[in-house]
Amino acid sequence: MFEPLAITDMVLALLAMIAGLVVGRRAAGPTARLRRWLSIMAALVAARLVVALLILTGGTVLAESRLVVQVPLAVLPVAWAVRRPSRTAAQVAAAGVLLSGWWLFVPFGAQDTWFVLAGSTAALVAIAALGRWRRSGSRASRMPWPAVALLLVPAVGLALAGQANAAAAGHHHSAAGGISVDQLTGPRDREPDVRVTLTAARGEVRLASGHAADALLFNGTAPGPEIRAEVGQLVEVTLVNSDVEEGVSLHWHGVDVPNAEDGVPGVTQNAVRPGGRHVYRFVPNRSGTFWYHTHRDALRSVERGLFGALVVEDAGRGAAGFERTLFTHRWPAAAAAITAFDRADQPTRQAVEAGREVRLRLINSSAEPNRVHVGGTPFTVAAIDGNPIEGAAPVGPGTDLLLAAGGRYDLTFTMPDGPVTLAIDASAALALSPGGTAVPAAPATGALFDPFTYGSGAAPAPDDHDRTFDLRLDDGFGFGPGGFGYVSSSINGRLYPAVPTLEVVEGERVKVRIANRSIVDHPMHLHGHRVRVLSRNGVPAAGGAWWTDTLNVAPGEVFEIAFTADNPGIWMDHCHNFEHGANGMILHLAYEGVTTPYSADHAPE
Ligand code: C2O
Ligand code: CU
């Protein structure tokens, strides 16, 4: 419901702003015309009020900036002008409508509310005062002062936000006497159990259809080689950059590695330049499906191939039945991106004996959520983001899974006599069958699986938190990496690096409330910790505990999540739609006393 309302509101605000410009120009003209335009403007503003009230039914946090700032700034002056139309009143009303629209399209944080309200009111009062002075007819009073007063507020606001950007760029570097992220490494003093070298190089990826494209490869392939380890084993991965200009790093998505091994250029290391290398060492503490990917220029480098799977098993328990890891990936192409399971962008087949236990590990390496239809068998969602689900029971054949960008689902079932189909669309489709000859069933849409209510018997999450943070995700205009533009990516009215850091002390229990007030999905990923979902849109989670590291927050959704601050360091918390990340939808979680010697020469995305 939120999304259509938000879009309606944008259209109404734009129309009201156009009417405002007309009213501003006609303010001195014949009153009949002025009245007509005033009533058009008033109708649009009234409609915005209704829409804001409808949005309010979805939650206060979704409507607050409309109800506290945008609606009063427009409604009050417009009501005044309609009741007592005069040149001055019309100018003030037009200015109010323009300011109101401005604050819809340029998001601000809750912390800015008083500044925004005070500045905007001052501008409107100034315009009213100027109107009286104008009647004196002096030459100076004939300058376009109302426009100046109106421009002043947003200009000051933008300048302040820009300053916050510049000031924030240097944080975490100065504190003396702390511990440096460089000291927070994995074990350096014993022999690794698993040793892998990943060499990143430019190359070409060839999809099943024959489509070939420039790519970035690990050890000559994309996705890169699958790494397998057991819980408690020491994994050592040497990253070598052969010729990737942009630089590379390795982030272990979903594994709570020590901070120095986290692979974030500018925060935990420098990017590895062509000819360079970097050694990562960590001991996975949980089994599950994870993945690795570069964290340098991730927007362009992950989609072109710098990623692979990391599967961690419980000690001594190798794969018993049939097991397969499948990336759902959108390969960049000239026209539209090509969706595929790994490199299979056309229907494929796979032989699996009837009666075998099957585990499919789905990993979404795309920037967008992918919806996978599973047909032909009931199946169990055994794990989400590597976390087993308590009381997981089979769901019916024909269920759809929505994988968050960066998220993973493990599916288990006993292979039936007939075929099992996994399909994203008609071409990204896979059929498993005993003979290996069945073709995937025709594309279909089923009921959507909801992790929020899945499973049973979860112990309730403790409700005492040492700290609570609020993240409000908005879209609008702002200073992104490419200058001023429309970026659907602000957190609390700021873009990285100006988004205030979440500061915690080791051992604290932390609650975070994430509200998506934009009209696009934001898969939020916290490094170094797994989080438990507490509630969605005010409803407490039911079923088995939902632990995740990548939570898709859809437009209008408000999630409460909690985690324990048990892994000291400076961590990224960002949208896994890398385009949003590059635009600035990134913040840090920093433990008290931890500093970094690195600095981002641009956003660590
Ligand atoms: Cu999978 Cu910071 O990313
Ligand atoms: Cu996003």
Coordinates of C-alpha atoms and ligand atoms in Angstrom, one line a residue:
M1 CA 0.0 0.0 0.0
F2 CA 2.8 2.4 0.8
E3 CA 4.4 2.4 -2.6
P4 CA 1.4 3.6 -4.7
L5 CA 0.6 6.2 -2.0
A6 CA 4.2 7.5 -2.1
I7 CA 4.2 7.7 -5.9
T8 CA 0.8 9.5 -5.8
D9 CA 2.2 12.0 -3.3
M10 CA 5.2 12.8 -5.5
V11 CA 2.9 13.5 -8.4
L12 CA 0.6 15.7 -6.3
A13 CA 3.6 17.5 -4.9
L14 CA 5.0 18.2 -8.4
L15 CA 1.6 19.5 -9.6
A16 CA 1.2 21.6 -6.5
M17 CA 4.7 23.1 -7.1
I18 CA 3.8 24.0 -10.7
A19 CA 0.6 25.6 -9.5
G20 CA 2.7 27.4 -6.9
L21 CA 4.9 28.9 -9.6
V22 CA 1.8 30.1 -11.5
V23 CA 0.3 31.6 -8.3
G24 CA 3.7 33.3 -7.5
R25 CA 3.7 34.9 -11.0
R26 CA 0.0 35.9 -11.0
A27 CA 0.1 37.2 -7.5
A28 CA -0.1 40.8 -8.7
G29 CA -2.6 40.1 -11.5
P30 CA -6.4 40.2 -11.6
T31 CA -8.0 38.6 -8.6
A32 CA -10.3 36.3 -10.4
R33 CA -7.5 34.4 -12.1
L34 CA -5.5 34.4 -8.9
R35 CA -8.4 32.9 -7.1
R36 CA -8.7 30.1 -9.6
W37 CA -5.1 29.1 -9.4
L38 CA -5.2 29.4 -5.6
S39 CA -8.0 26.9 -5.4
I40 CA -6.2 24.5 -7.8
M41 CA -3.2 24.7 -5.5
A42 CA -5.4 24.3 -2.4
A43 CA -7.1 21.2 -3.8
L44 CA -3.7 19.6 -4.6
V45 CA -2.4 20.4 -1.1
A46 CA -5.6 19.0 0.5
A47 CA -5.0 15.8 -1.5
R48 CA -1.5 15.6 -0.2
L49 CA -2.9 15.8 3.4
V50 CA -5.3 12.9 2.7
V51 CA -2.4 10.8 1.2
A52 CA -0.2 11.6 4.2
L53 CA -3.0 10.4 6.5
L54 CA -3.4 7.2 4.5
I55 CA 0.4 6.6 4.7
L56 CA 0.2 7.2 8.5
T57 CA -2.0 4.1 8.8
G58 CA 1.1 2.1 7.8
G59 CA 3.2 3.5 10.6
T60 CA 4.2 6.9 12.1
V61 CA 7.8 6.7 10.8
L62 CA 6.5 6.4 7.2
A63 CA 4.5 9.6 7.5
E64 CA 6.3 11.8 10.0
S65 CA 8.2 14.1 7.7
R66 CA 5.0 14.7 5.7
L67 CA 2.8 15.4 8.7
V68 CA 5.3 17.4 10.7
V69 CA 7.0 19.4 7.9
Q70 CA 5.6 19.1 4.4
V71 CA 1.9 19.3 5.0
P72 CA 1.9 22.2 7.5
L73 CA 4.3 24.3 5.4
A74 CA 1.8 24.1 2.5
V75 CA -1.6 23.9 4.1
L76 CA -1.3 26.8 6.6
P77 CA -0.2 29.5 4.2
V78 CA -2.5 28.2 1.4
A79 CA -5.5 28.3 3.8
W80 CA -4.6 31.9 4.7
A81 CA -4.4 32.9 1.1
V82 CA -7.7 31.3 0.2
R83 CA -9.5 33.1 3.0
R84 CA -7.9 36.5 2.4
P85 CA -6.4 36.6 -1.1
S86 CA -3.9 39.3 -1.5
R87 CA -0.7 39.7 -3.4
T88 CA 1.4 39.0 -0.3
A89 CA -0.7 36.1 0.9
A90 CA -0.5 34.5 -2.5
Q91 CA 3.2 34.8 -2.6
V92 CA 3.6 33.3 0.8
A93 CA 1.3 30.4 -0.1
A94 CA 3.2 29.7 -3.3
A95 CA 6.5 29.8 -1.4
G96 CA 5.0 27.4 1.2
V97 CA 4.0 24.9 -1.5
L98 CA 7.4 25.1 -3.1
L99 CA 9.2 24.5 0.2
S100 CA 6.9 21.7 1.1
G101 CA 7.7 20.0 -2.2
W102 CA 11.4 20.7 -1.8
W103 CA 11.4 18.8 1.5
L104 CA 9.7 15.8 -0.1
F105 CA 12.3 15.5 -2.8
V106 CA 15.4 16.4 -0.6
P107 CA 15.2 14.0 2.3
F108 CA 16.3 15.2 5.8
G109 CA 16.9 13.3 9.0
A110 CA 14.7 13.4 12.1
Q111 CA 17.6 15.2 13.7
D112 CA 17.1 18.0 11.1
T113 CA 13.4 18.6 11.7
W114 CA 13.7 21.7 13.9
F115 CA 16.2 23.3 11.6
V116 CA 14.0 22.6 8.6
L117 CA 10.9 23.9 10.3
A118 CA 12.5 27.0 11.7
G119 CA 14.3 27.9 8.5
S120 CA 11.3 27.4 6.3
T121 CA 9.0 29.4 8.7
A122 CA 11.6 32.2 8.7
A123 CA 11.6 32.3 4.9
L124 CA 7.8 32.5 4.8
V125 CA 7.7 35.2 7.4
A126 CA 10.4 37.1 5.5
I127 CA 8.3 36.9 2.3
A128 CA 5.2 38.2 4.2
A129 CA 7.2 41.1 5.6
L130 CA 8.7 41.9 2.2
G131 CA 5.2 42.0 0.8
R132 CA 4.3 44.9 3.1
W133 CA 7.6 46.7 2.5
R134 CA 7.0 46.4 -1.3
R135 CA 3.9 48.5 -1.0
S136 CA 6.2 51.4 0.0
G137 CA 7.3 51.2 -3.7
S138 CA 11.0 51.9 -3.1
R139 CA 13.3 50.7 -5.8
A140 CA 15.1 48.1 -3.7
S141 CA 11.8 46.6 -2.7
R142 CA 11.1 45.7 -6.3
M143 CA 14.0 43.1 -6.5
P144 CA 12.8 39.5 -6.5
W145 CA 13.2 39.2 -2.8
P146 CA 10.6 36.5 -2.2
A147 CA 12.6 34.2 -4.5
V148 CA 15.8 35.0 -2.6
A149 CA 14.1 34.3 0.8
L150 CA 12.8 31.1 -0.6
L151 CA 16.1 29.9 -2.0
L152 CA 18.0 30.7 1.2
V153 CA 16.6 27.8 3.2
P154 CA 17.4 24.9 0.9
A155 CA 20.8 26.5 0.0
V156 CA 21.8 26.7 3.7
G157 CA 20.5 23.1 4.3
L158 CA 22.4 21.7 1.4
A159 CA 25.6 23.5 2.4
L160 CA 25.3 22.1 5.9
A161 CA 24.8 18.6 4.5
G162 CA 27.8 19.0 2.2
Q163 CA 29.9 20.1 5.2
A164 CA 28.7 17.1 7.2
N165 CA 30.0 15.0 4.3
A166 CA 33.4 16.5 4.3
A167 CA 33.7 16.5 8.1
A168 CA 32.6 12.8 8.3
A169 CA 35.1 11.6 5.8
G170 CA 37.9 11.7 8.3
H171 CA 36.3 10.0 11.3
H172 CA 37.7 7.0 13.2
H173 CA 41.2 8.0 12.4
S174 CA 42.2 10.2 15.1
A175 CA 41.3 8.7 18.5
A176 CA 44.5 8.0 20.4
G177 CA 45.2 5.0 22.6
G178 CA 42.6 2.7 20.9
I179 CA 43.1 -0.6 19.2
S180 CA 43.7 -0.6 15.4
V181 CA 41.6 -2.8 13.1
D182 CA 45.0 -4.2 11.9
Q183 CA 45.4 -5.9 15.3
L184 CA 42.0 -7.7 15.0
T185 CA 43.2 -10.6 12.8
G186 CA 42.5 -14.3 12.6
P187 CA 45.0 -16.8 14.0
R188 CA 48.5 -16.1 12.6
D189 CA 50.4 -18.8 14.4
R190 CA 49.1 -22.2 13.2
E191 CA 49.0 -24.2 10.1
P192 CA 45.9 -23.6 8.0
D193 CA 43.6 -26.5 7.4
V194 CA 42.3 -25.1 4.1
R195 CA 44.6 -23.2 1.9
V196 CA 43.4 -21.5 -1.3
T197 CA 44.8 -19.0 -3.7
L198 CA 42.4 -16.8 -5.6
T199 CA 43.9 -14.9 -8.5
A200 CA 41.7 -12.1 -9.9
A201 CA 42.2 -11.3 -13.6
R202 CA 40.4 -9.8 -16.5
G203 CA 38.9 -12.3 -18.9
E204 CA 35.7 -13.3 -20.6
V205 CA 32.6 -15.1 -19.3
R206 CA 30.7 -17.3 -21.7
L207 CA 27.1 -18.1 -20.7
A208 CA 25.3 -21.3 -21.7
S209 CA 23.5 -19.5 -24.5
G210 CA 26.8 -18.6 -26.1
H211 CA 26.6 -15.0 -25.0
A212 CA 30.1 -13.8 -24.1
A213 CA 31.1 -10.7 -22.2
D214 CA 34.1 -9.0 -20.7
A215 CA 34.4 -10.2 -17.1
L216 CA 36.5 -10.3 -14.1
L217 CA 37.5 -13.9 -13.0
F218 CA 38.9 -15.7 -10.0
N219 CA 41.2 -18.5 -11.1
G220 CA 39.8 -18.1 -14.6
T221 CA 36.2 -18.7 -13.8
A222 CA 33.1 -16.8 -12.8
P223 CA 31.6 -17.6 -10.3
G224 CA 35.0 -18.3 -8.7
P225 CA 35.9 -21.7 -7.3
E226 CA 33.8 -22.9 -4.4
I227 CA 35.7 -23.0 -1.1
R228 CA 34.7 -25.6 1.4
A229 CA 35.7 -25.8 5.0
E230 CA 34.5 -27.3 8.3
V231 CA 33.6 -25.4 11.4
G232 CA 36.7 -24.7 13.5
Q233 CA 39.1 -25.2 10.6
L234 CA 41.6 -22.4 9.9
V235 CA 41.0 -21.1 6.4
E236 CA 43.8 -19.2 4.6
V237 CA 43.0 -17.5 1.3
T238 CA 45.7 -15.7 -0.6
L239 CA 44.2 -13.1 -2.9
V240 CA 46.4 -12.2 -5.9
N241 CA 45.5 -9.4 -8.2
S242 CA 46.8 -10.0 -11.6
D243 CA 45.5 -7.1 -13.7
V244 CA 42.3 -5.7 -12.3
E245 CA 42.9 -2.0 -12.5
E246 CA 40.2 -1.0 -10.0
G247 CA 41.9 -3.1 -7.3
V248 CA 40.3 -6.1 -5.5
S249 CA 39.6 -7.3 -2.0
L250 CA 37.8 -10.3 -0.5
H251 CA 34.8 -9.9 1.8
W252 CA 33.4 -13.1 3.4
H253 CA 29.7 -12.3 3.2
G254 CA 27.9 -13.7 6.2
V255 CA 30.9 -15.1 8.1
D256 CA 31.7 -13.3 11.3
V257 CA 35.4 -13.0 10.6
P258 CA 37.7 -10.9 12.8
N259 CA 37.6 -7.3 11.6
A260 CA 41.1 -7.2 9.9
E261 CA 39.9 -10.1 7.6
D262 CA 36.7 -8.4 6.5
G263 CA 38.1 -7.2 3.2
V264 CA 36.7 -3.6 3.1
P265 CA 39.1 -1.2 1.3
G266 CA 39.5 2.0 3.2
V267 CA 38.3 0.5 6.5
T268 CA 40.1 -2.8 7.1
Q269 CA 42.8 -2.8 4.4
N270 CA 43.9 -1.1 1.3
A271 CA 42.6 -2.4 -2.0
V272 CA 45.0 -5.0 -3.6
R273 CA 46.5 -3.3 -6.7
P274 CA 47.6 -5.2 -9.9
G275 CA 50.6 -7.2 -8.9
G276 CA 49.7 -7.2 -5.2
R277 CA 48.5 -9.8 -2.8
H278 CA 46.7 -10.1 0.5
V279 CA 46.3 -13.0 2.9
Y280 CA 43.1 -13.6 4.8
R281 CA 42.9 -16.0 7.8
F282 CA 39.8 -16.9 9.7
V283 CA 38.1 -19.8 11.5
P284 CA 34.4 -20.1 10.6
N285 CA 32.3 -20.5 13.7
R286 CA 29.1 -21.6 12.1
S287 CA 28.2 -24.0 9.3
G288 CA 26.2 -22.8 6.4
T289 CA 26.1 -21.3 2.9
F290 CA 28.2 -18.1 2.6
W291 CA 29.9 -16.4 -0.3
Y292 CA 32.8 -14.2 -1.0
H293 CA 33.1 -11.2 -3.3
T294 CA 35.3 -8.2 -3.9
H295 CA 34.4 -5.1 -2.0
R296 CA 36.3 -2.7 -4.2
D297 CA 34.2 -1.0 -6.9
A298 CA 31.6 -3.7 -6.0
L299 CA 29.0 -2.0 -8.2
R300 CA 30.9 -3.0 -11.4
S301 CA 33.2 -5.8 -10.2
V302 CA 30.7 -8.2 -8.5
E303 CA 28.3 -8.2 -11.4
R304 CA 31.2 -8.9 -13.8
G305 CA 32.2 -12.0 -11.9
L306 CA 34.4 -11.4 -8.8
F307 CA 32.4 -13.7 -6.5
G308 CA 32.2 -17.3 -5.4
A309 CA 30.7 -19.7 -2.8
L310 CA 32.0 -20.5 0.6
V311 CA 30.4 -23.6 2.2
V312 CA 31.0 -24.4 5.8
E313 CA 30.1 -27.8 7.1
D314 CA 29.9 -29.2 10.6
A315 CA 33.0 -31.0 11.5
G316 CA 33.1 -34.6 10.2
R317 CA 29.9 -34.3 8.2
G318 CA 30.7 -34.3 4.5
A319 CA 27.8 -34.0 2.0
A320 CA 25.8 -37.2 2.3
G321 CA 23.2 -36.8 -0.5
F322 CA 23.2 -34.7 -3.6
E323 CA 24.3 -31.2 -3.1
R324 CA 24.6 -28.2 -5.4
T325 CA 25.3 -24.5 -5.0
L326 CA 23.5 -22.2 -7.4
F327 CA 24.0 -18.5 -7.8
T328 CA 21.1 -16.5 -9.1
H329 CA 23.0 -13.8 -11.0
R330 CA 22.3 -11.0 -13.4
W331 CA 25.1 -10.8 -15.9
P332 CA 25.5 -7.3 -17.3
A333 CA 24.7 -7.1 -21.0
A334 CA 24.3 -4.3 -23.5
A335 CA 20.5 -4.3 -23.5
A336 CA 19.0 -5.8 -20.3
A337 CA 20.9 -7.8 -17.8
I338 CA 20.8 -11.6 -18.4
T339 CA 19.5 -13.7 -15.5
A340 CA 21.1 -17.1 -14.9
F341 CA 21.7 -19.9 -12.5
D342 CA 25.5 -19.5 -12.4
R343 CA 26.2 -19.2 -16.1
A344 CA 23.1 -21.1 -17.2
D345 CA 20.9 -18.5 -19.0
Q346 CA 18.9 -21.2 -20.7
P347 CA 17.0 -24.2 -19.4
T348 CA 19.3 -26.9 -18.0
R349 CA 19.0 -30.4 -16.7
Q350 CA 20.5 -32.4 -14.0
A351 CA 20.3 -36.1 -13.1
V352 CA 19.6 -37.0 -9.5
E353 CA 18.6 -40.5 -8.4
A354 CA 15.1 -40.9 -7.0
G355 CA 15.2 -41.3 -3.2
R356 CA 18.4 -39.3 -2.6
E357 CA 18.5 -36.5 -0.1
V358 CA 19.0 -33.2 -1.9
R359 CA 20.4 -29.9 -0.6
L360 CA 20.4 -26.9 -2.9
R361 CA 22.2 -23.8 -1.7
L362 CA 20.8 -20.8 -3.4
I363 CA 22.9 -17.6 -3.3
N364 CA 21.7 -14.3 -4.8
S365 CA 24.7 -12.4 -6.2
S366 CA 22.5 -9.9 -8.1
A367 CA 21.8 -6.3 -7.0
E368 CA 18.1 -7.0 -7.0
P369 CA 16.0 -9.6 -5.2
N370 CA 15.4 -12.7 -7.3
R371 CA 12.2 -14.7 -7.1
V372 CA 12.7 -18.4 -7.6
H373 CA 9.8 -20.8 -8.2
V374 CA 10.2 -24.3 -6.9
G375 CA 7.9 -26.9 -8.4
G376 CA 7.6 -30.7 -8.5
T377 CA 8.2 -31.5 -4.8
P378 CA 7.4 -30.3 -1.3
F379 CA 10.7 -29.0 0.2
T380 CA 12.1 -27.6 3.4
V381 CA 13.8 -24.2 3.8
A382 CA 16.5 -25.7 6.0
A383 CA 18.5 -22.5 6.5
I384 CA 18.5 -18.8 5.7
D385 CA 21.8 -17.0 5.3
G386 CA 23.5 -20.1 6.7
N387 CA 21.3 -20.2 9.9
P388 CA 19.3 -23.4 10.4
I389 CA 15.6 -22.8 11.1
E390 CA 14.0 -24.3 14.2
G391 CA 10.9 -26.4 13.5
A392 CA 11.2 -26.0 9.7
A393 CA 8.4 -28.0 8.1
P394 CA 8.1 -28.7 4.3
V395 CA 6.2 -26.2 2.2
G396 CA 4.1 -27.3 -0.7
P397 CA 5.4 -27.7 -4.3
G398 CA 4.9 -24.5 -6.3
T399 CA 6.2 -22.2 -3.6
D400 CA 8.2 -19.1 -4.5
L401 CA 11.3 -17.9 -2.7
L402 CA 12.3 -14.3 -2.7
L403 CA 16.1 -14.1 -2.3
A404 CA 17.4 -10.8 -1.0
A405 CA 20.3 -9.4 -2.9
G406 CA 23.2 -11.1 -1.1
G407 CA 20.9 -13.5 0.7
R408 CA 21.0 -17.3 0.8
Y409 CA 18.4 -20.1 1.2
D410 CA 19.2 -23.8 1.7
L411 CA 16.5 -26.1 0.3
T412 CA 16.3 -29.8 1.2
F413 CA 14.0 -32.5 -0.1
T414 CA 14.0 -36.2 -1.0
M415 CA 14.3 -36.6 -4.7
P416 CA 10.9 -37.8 -6.1
D417 CA 10.4 -40.0 -9.1
G418 CA 9.3 -37.1 -11.2
P419 CA 11.2 -33.8 -12.1
V420 CA 11.8 -30.9 -9.8
T421 CA 12.0 -27.4 -11.4
L422 CA 13.7 -24.3 -10.1
A423 CA 13.0 -21.3 -12.2
I424 CA 13.5 -17.5 -12.1
D425 CA 12.0 -17.1 -15.6
A426 CA 11.6 -19.1 -18.8
S427 CA 15.4 -19.1 -19.5
A428 CA 16.9 -19.2 -16.0
A429 CA 15.4 -22.6 -15.2
L430 CA 16.8 -25.9 -14.0
A431 CA 15.1 -29.4 -14.0
L432 CA 16.4 -32.2 -11.7
S433 CA 15.1 -35.6 -12.7
P434 CA 16.1 -39.2 -12.1
G435 CA 17.1 -39.7 -15.7
G436 CA 18.4 -36.2 -16.2
T437 CA 16.4 -35.8 -19.3
A438 CA 13.3 -33.8 -18.0
V439 CA 13.0 -30.2 -19.2
P440 CA 12.0 -27.5 -16.7
A441 CA 8.3 -27.0 -16.3
A442 CA 6.7 -23.9 -17.9
P443 CA 7.3 -20.8 -15.8
A444 CA 4.7 -20.3 -13.0
T445 CA 4.1 -18.1 -10.0
G446 CA 3.3 -19.6 -6.6
A447 CA 2.6 -18.5 -3.1
L448 CA 5.5 -16.5 -1.7
F449 CA 7.4 -18.1 1.2
D450 CA 7.6 -15.8 4.2
P451 CA 10.5 -16.4 6.6
F452 CA 8.8 -14.1 9.1
T453 CA 6.3 -16.9 10.1
Y454 CA 8.3 -20.0 9.1
G455 CA 9.3 -22.7 11.5
S456 CA 8.3 -23.0 15.1
G457 CA 9.3 -23.1 18.7
A458 CA 11.7 -20.1 18.8
A459 CA 12.5 -18.8 22.2
P460 CA 11.3 -15.2 22.4
A461 CA 14.1 -12.7 21.8
P462 CA 15.1 -10.9 25.0
D463 CA 13.6 -7.4 25.0
D464 CA 16.3 -5.5 27.0
H465 CA 18.6 -3.5 24.7
D466 CA 21.5 -1.3 25.7
R467 CA 21.1 0.8 22.6
T468 CA 18.5 1.4 19.9
F469 CA 19.2 3.0 16.6
D470 CA 16.9 4.3 13.9
L471 CA 17.7 4.1 10.2
R472 CA 15.3 5.8 7.9
L473 CA 15.9 5.0 4.3
D474 CA 14.7 7.7 1.8
D475 CA 15.0 8.6 -1.8
G476 CA 15.5 12.0 -3.2
F477 CA 18.1 14.5 -4.4
G478 CA 21.5 14.7 -2.8
F479 CA 25.2 15.0 -3.4
G480 CA 26.2 11.5 -4.6
P481 CA 29.5 10.5 -6.0
G482 CA 28.6 11.9 -9.4
G483 CA 27.6 15.3 -7.9
F484 CA 24.0 16.5 -7.3
G485 CA 21.4 14.1 -8.5
Y486 CA 18.5 11.8 -7.7
V487 CA 19.8 9.1 -5.5
S488 CA 17.4 6.6 -3.8
S489 CA 19.9 6.0 -1.1
S490 CA 19.9 8.3 1.9
I491 CA 20.0 7.1 5.5
N492 CA 18.7 9.5 8.1
G493 CA 18.9 12.3 5.5
R494 CA 22.6 11.7 4.8
L495 CA 24.8 10.0 2.2
Y496 CA 28.0 8.1 3.1
P497 CA 30.3 9.2 4.6
A498 CA 28.1 11.7 6.3
V499 CA 25.7 9.1 7.7
P500 CA 26.3 9.1 11.5
T501 CA 28.2 5.9 12.7
L502 CA 26.4 3.5 15.0
E503 CA 28.7 3.5 18.0
V504 CA 28.6 0.5 20.4
V505 CA 30.5 -1.0 23.3
E506 CA 31.6 -4.6 23.2
G507 CA 29.0 -6.8 24.9
E508 CA 26.0 -4.6 24.3
R509 CA 22.7 -5.8 23.0
V510 CA 21.7 -3.5 20.1
K511 CA 18.4 -3.0 18.5
V512 CA 18.0 -1.3 15.1
R513 CA 14.8 -0.1 13.6
I514 CA 15.0 0.2 9.8
A515 CA 12.2 2.0 8.0
N516 CA 12.1 2.0 4.2
R517 CA 10.3 5.2 3.1
S518 CA 11.6 5.0 -0.5
I519 CA 10.0 3.3 -3.4
V520 CA 12.7 0.7 -4.0
D521 CA 13.9 -2.4 -2.2
H522 CA 16.9 -2.0 0.1
P523 CA 18.7 -5.3 1.1
M524 CA 20.5 -4.2 4.2
H525 CA 23.6 -6.1 5.1
L526 CA 25.6 -5.8 8.3
H527 CA 29.1 -7.1 8.3
G528 CA 30.6 -9.2 11.1
H529 CA 27.3 -10.0 12.9
R530 CA 24.2 -11.9 12.3
V531 CA 20.9 -10.2 13.3
R532 CA 17.6 -11.6 14.6
V533 CA 14.4 -10.2 13.2
L534 CA 12.2 -9.0 16.0
S535 CA 9.2 -7.4 14.2
R536 CA 7.9 -6.3 10.9
N537 CA 5.5 -3.3 10.6
G538 CA 4.8 -3.6 14.4
V539 CA 4.0 -7.3 14.3
P540 CA 6.3 -9.5 16.4
A541 CA 8.1 -12.3 14.5
A542 CA 6.5 -15.7 14.9
G543 CA 7.8 -19.2 14.0
G544 CA 11.4 -20.3 14.3
A545 CA 13.9 -17.5 15.0
W546 CA 14.8 -15.7 11.8
W547 CA 18.5 -15.0 11.8
T548 CA 19.8 -13.1 8.8
D549 CA 22.7 -11.0 7.6
T550 CA 21.0 -9.6 4.6
L551 CA 17.5 -8.3 5.1
N552 CA 15.5 -7.1 2.2
V553 CA 13.5 -4.1 3.4
A554 CA 10.7 -3.4 0.8
P555 CA 9.1 0.0 0.3
G556 CA 6.9 0.8 3.4
E557 CA 8.4 -1.9 5.5
V558 CA 9.6 -1.2 9.0
F559 CA 11.8 -3.9 10.6
E560 CA 13.2 -4.2 14.1
I561 CA 16.3 -6.3 14.4
A562 CA 18.7 -7.1 17.2
F563 CA 22.2 -8.3 17.5
T564 CA 24.9 -8.7 20.2
A565 CA 28.0 -6.5 19.8
D566 CA 30.4 -9.4 20.1
N567 CA 32.9 -8.8 17.3
P568 CA 35.0 -5.6 17.9
G569 CA 35.9 -3.6 14.9
I570 CA 34.7 -1.0 12.4
W571 CA 32.1 -2.7 10.2
M572 CA 30.1 -1.8 7.2
D573 CA 26.4 -1.7 7.3
H574 CA 25.0 -1.1 3.8
C575 CA 22.5 -1.7 1.1
H576 CA 23.6 -4.7 -1.0
N577 CA 22.1 -3.1 -4.1
F578 CA 25.6 -1.9 -4.9
E579 CA 24.3 1.0 -6.9
H580 CA 22.6 2.3 -3.8
G581 CA 25.8 1.6 -1.9
A582 CA 27.9 3.6 -4.4
N583 CA 25.4 6.5 -4.1
G584 CA 25.9 6.6 -0.3
M585 CA 23.6 4.0 1.3
I586 CA 26.4 3.0 3.7
L587 CA 27.1 3.5 7.3
H588 CA 29.5 2.1 9.9
L589 CA 29.1 0.2 13.1
A590 CA 32.1 1.1 15.2
Y591 CA 33.1 -0.3 18.6
E592 CA 34.3 2.2 21.1
G593 CA 38.1 2.4 21.1
V594 CA 38.7 0.8 17.6
T595 CA 40.4 3.0 15.0
T596 CA 41.5 2.4 11.4
P597 CA 44.7 3.6 9.7
Y598 CA 43.0 3.3 6.3
S599 CA 41.0 5.9 4.6
A600 CA 38.6 5.6 1.7
D601 CA 39.8 7.6 -1.3
H602 CA 36.2 7.1 -2.4
A603 CA 33.3 5.2 -1.0
P604 CA 34.5 1.7 0.0
E605 CA 31.9 0.2 -2.3
Ligands
C2O1 CU1 28.3 -8.7 0.5 CU2 29.6 -5.3 2.2 O1 28.9 -7.0 1.3
CU2 CU 19.2 0.0 -1.5

